[in-house]
XYZ file of N, CA, C and O in Angstrom:
204
model
N 43.735 225.668 145.667
C 42.176 225.185 146.220
C 41.556 224.312 145.138
O 41.391 224.422 144.028
N 41.327 223.044 145.836
C 40.673 221.998 145.126
C 39.186 222.321 145.037
O 38.464 222.767 145.844
N 38.754 222.053 143.677
C 37.102 222.335 143.484
C 36.549 221.301 142.763
O 37.252 220.650 142.002
N 35.282 220.769 143.129
C 34.595 219.636 142.452
C 33.837 220.424 141.452
O 33.400 219.587 140.312
N 33.559 221.659 141.424
C 32.751 222.337 140.506
C 33.388 222.410 139.001
O 34.523 222.950 139.014
N 32.916 222.152 138.004
C 33.456 222.039 136.882
C 32.679 223.117 135.650
O 33.223 223.528 134.854
N 31.363 223.292 136.013
C 30.508 224.143 135.174
C 29.405 224.815 135.868
O 28.996 224.174 137.054
N 29.273 226.021 135.540
C 28.175 226.865 136.050
C 27.276 227.302 134.859
O 27.782 227.853 133.904
N 26.010 227.197 135.017
C 25.140 227.549 133.961
C 24.042 228.671 134.515
O 23.524 228.292 135.598
N 23.972 229.739 133.977
C 22.991 230.871 134.441
C 21.950 231.107 133.501
O 22.438 231.423 132.283
N 20.821 230.904 133.830
C 19.702 231.351 133.076
C 18.632 232.065 133.865
O 18.704 232.108 135.058
N 17.728 232.716 133.129
C 16.779 233.805 133.619
C 16.274 234.655 132.730
O 16.531 234.743 131.431
N 15.462 235.527 133.023
C 14.760 236.559 132.084
C 15.899 237.658 131.893
O 16.804 237.842 132.507
N 15.555 238.421 130.958
C 16.210 239.698 130.314
C 16.385 240.472 131.643
O 15.595 240.772 132.461
N 17.677 241.056 131.995
C 17.835 241.847 132.921
C 17.853 241.422 134.449
O 17.727 241.992 135.362
N 18.060 240.148 134.398
C 17.993 239.348 135.720
C 19.472 239.436 136.344
O 19.658 239.251 137.625
N 20.682 239.843 135.682
C 21.980 239.915 135.978
C 22.795 238.570 135.884
O 23.855 238.318 136.377
N 22.541 238.001 134.829
C 23.270 236.764 134.442
C 24.439 237.037 133.953
O 25.613 236.634 134.424
N 24.715 238.246 133.050
C 25.933 238.621 132.579
C 26.999 239.150 133.819
O 27.932 238.790 133.900
N 26.344 240.034 134.589
C 27.038 240.587 135.801
C 27.388 239.398 136.758
O 28.658 239.480 137.187
N 26.649 238.406 136.968
C 27.070 237.470 137.878
C 28.142 236.602 137.228
O 29.078 236.250 137.905
N 28.090 236.410 136.041
C 29.028 235.504 135.174
C 30.460 236.238 135.351
O 31.364 235.624 135.538
N 30.444 237.497 135.008
C 31.687 238.332 135.176
C 32.198 238.454 136.491
O 33.537 238.244 136.684
N 31.413 238.584 137.459
C 31.835 238.601 139.011
C 32.641 237.193 139.337
O 33.570 237.202 139.732
N 31.987 236.207 138.971
C 32.296 234.793 139.152
C 33.823 234.738 138.327
O 34.513 234.086 139.087
N 33.802 235.148 137.216
C 35.069 235.005 136.341
C 36.242 235.606 137.144
O 37.315 235.069 137.381
N 35.885 236.774 137.654
C 37.027 237.499 138.391
C 37.415 236.850 139.892
O 38.511 236.937 140.207
N 36.371 236.530 140.346
C 36.772 235.592 141.797
C 37.596 234.724 141.420
O 38.497 234.417 142.319
N 37.387 233.784 140.418
C 37.982 232.524 140.113
C 39.397 232.968 139.697
O 40.465 232.455 140.078
N 39.491 234.117 138.781
C 40.720 234.539 138.216
C 41.834 234.886 139.469
O 42.872 234.696 139.541
N 41.142 235.704 140.436
C 41.859 236.234 141.481
C 42.493 235.099 142.364
O 43.417 235.423 142.955
N 41.656 233.963 142.316
C 42.278 232.761 142.916
C 43.234 231.877 142.172
O 43.498 230.697 142.513
N 43.560 232.409 141.030
C 44.623 231.546 140.270
C 43.909 230.567 139.572
O 44.611 229.597 138.907
N 42.491 230.493 139.457
C 41.754 229.465 138.525
C 41.509 229.967 137.214
O 40.693 230.697 137.162
N 42.031 229.198 136.180
C 41.672 229.407 134.879
C 40.049 229.044 134.556
O 39.809 228.123 135.113
N 39.670 230.063 133.939
C 38.040 229.863 133.456
C 37.863 230.657 132.379
O 38.622 231.557 131.808
N 36.450 230.386 131.918
C 35.972 231.181 130.692
C 34.566 231.465 130.954
O 33.904 230.602 131.418
N 33.937 232.479 130.409
C 32.694 232.969 130.432
C 32.168 233.155 129.079
O 32.952 233.694 128.330
N 31.032 232.222 128.750
C 30.537 232.392 127.363
C 29.152 232.946 127.641
O 28.214 232.290 128.339
N 28.987 234.101 127.097
C 27.540 234.748 127.172
C 26.803 234.710 125.808
O 27.239 235.292 124.800
N 25.697 233.913 125.812
C 24.917 233.934 124.419
C 23.639 234.502 124.423
O 23.061 234.684 125.593
N 23.347 235.269 123.432
C 22.085 235.993 123.448
C 21.209 235.362 122.206
O 21.750 235.149 121.148
N 19.958 234.973 122.542
C 19.129 234.431 121.500
C 18.688 235.391 120.548
O 18.470 236.764 120.864
N 18.622 235.261 119.441
C 18.265 236.193 118.212
C 16.902 235.835 117.979
O 16.448 235.053 117.124
N 15.993 236.637 118.580
C 14.660 236.576 118.526
C 14.067 236.775 117.065
O 12.753 236.452 116.901
N 14.770 237.579 116.435
C 14.268 237.947 114.897
C 14.327 236.685 114.106
O 13.589 236.915 113.151
N 15.076 235.622 114.484
C 15.134 234.384 113.832
C 14.090 233.398 114.018
O 14.353 232.048 113.556
N 13.394 233.453 115.173
C 12.546 232.550 115.605
C 11.320 232.267 114.783
O 10.842 233.106 113.981
N 10.866 230.984 114.751
C 9.705 230.642 113.727
C 8.423 231.346 114.434
O 8.112 231.515 115.535
N 7.532 231.735 113.451
C 6.407 232.472 113.819
C 5.240 231.697 113.244
O 5.355 231.127 112.186
N 4.254 231.719 113.948
C 2.999 231.047 113.596
C 1.776 231.872 112.958
O 1.992 232.992 113.145
């Protein structure tokens, strides 16, 4: 299966389903034999600048 898509970026508010969507996409691609990786980053709000 040829694909033009090289990257997918998911963003949204907390609890929007970004991780679940990323995991589902990973398994769909893997089931089709397409190597892929999912990177899930979480912002550490305790380290943000405060005014």
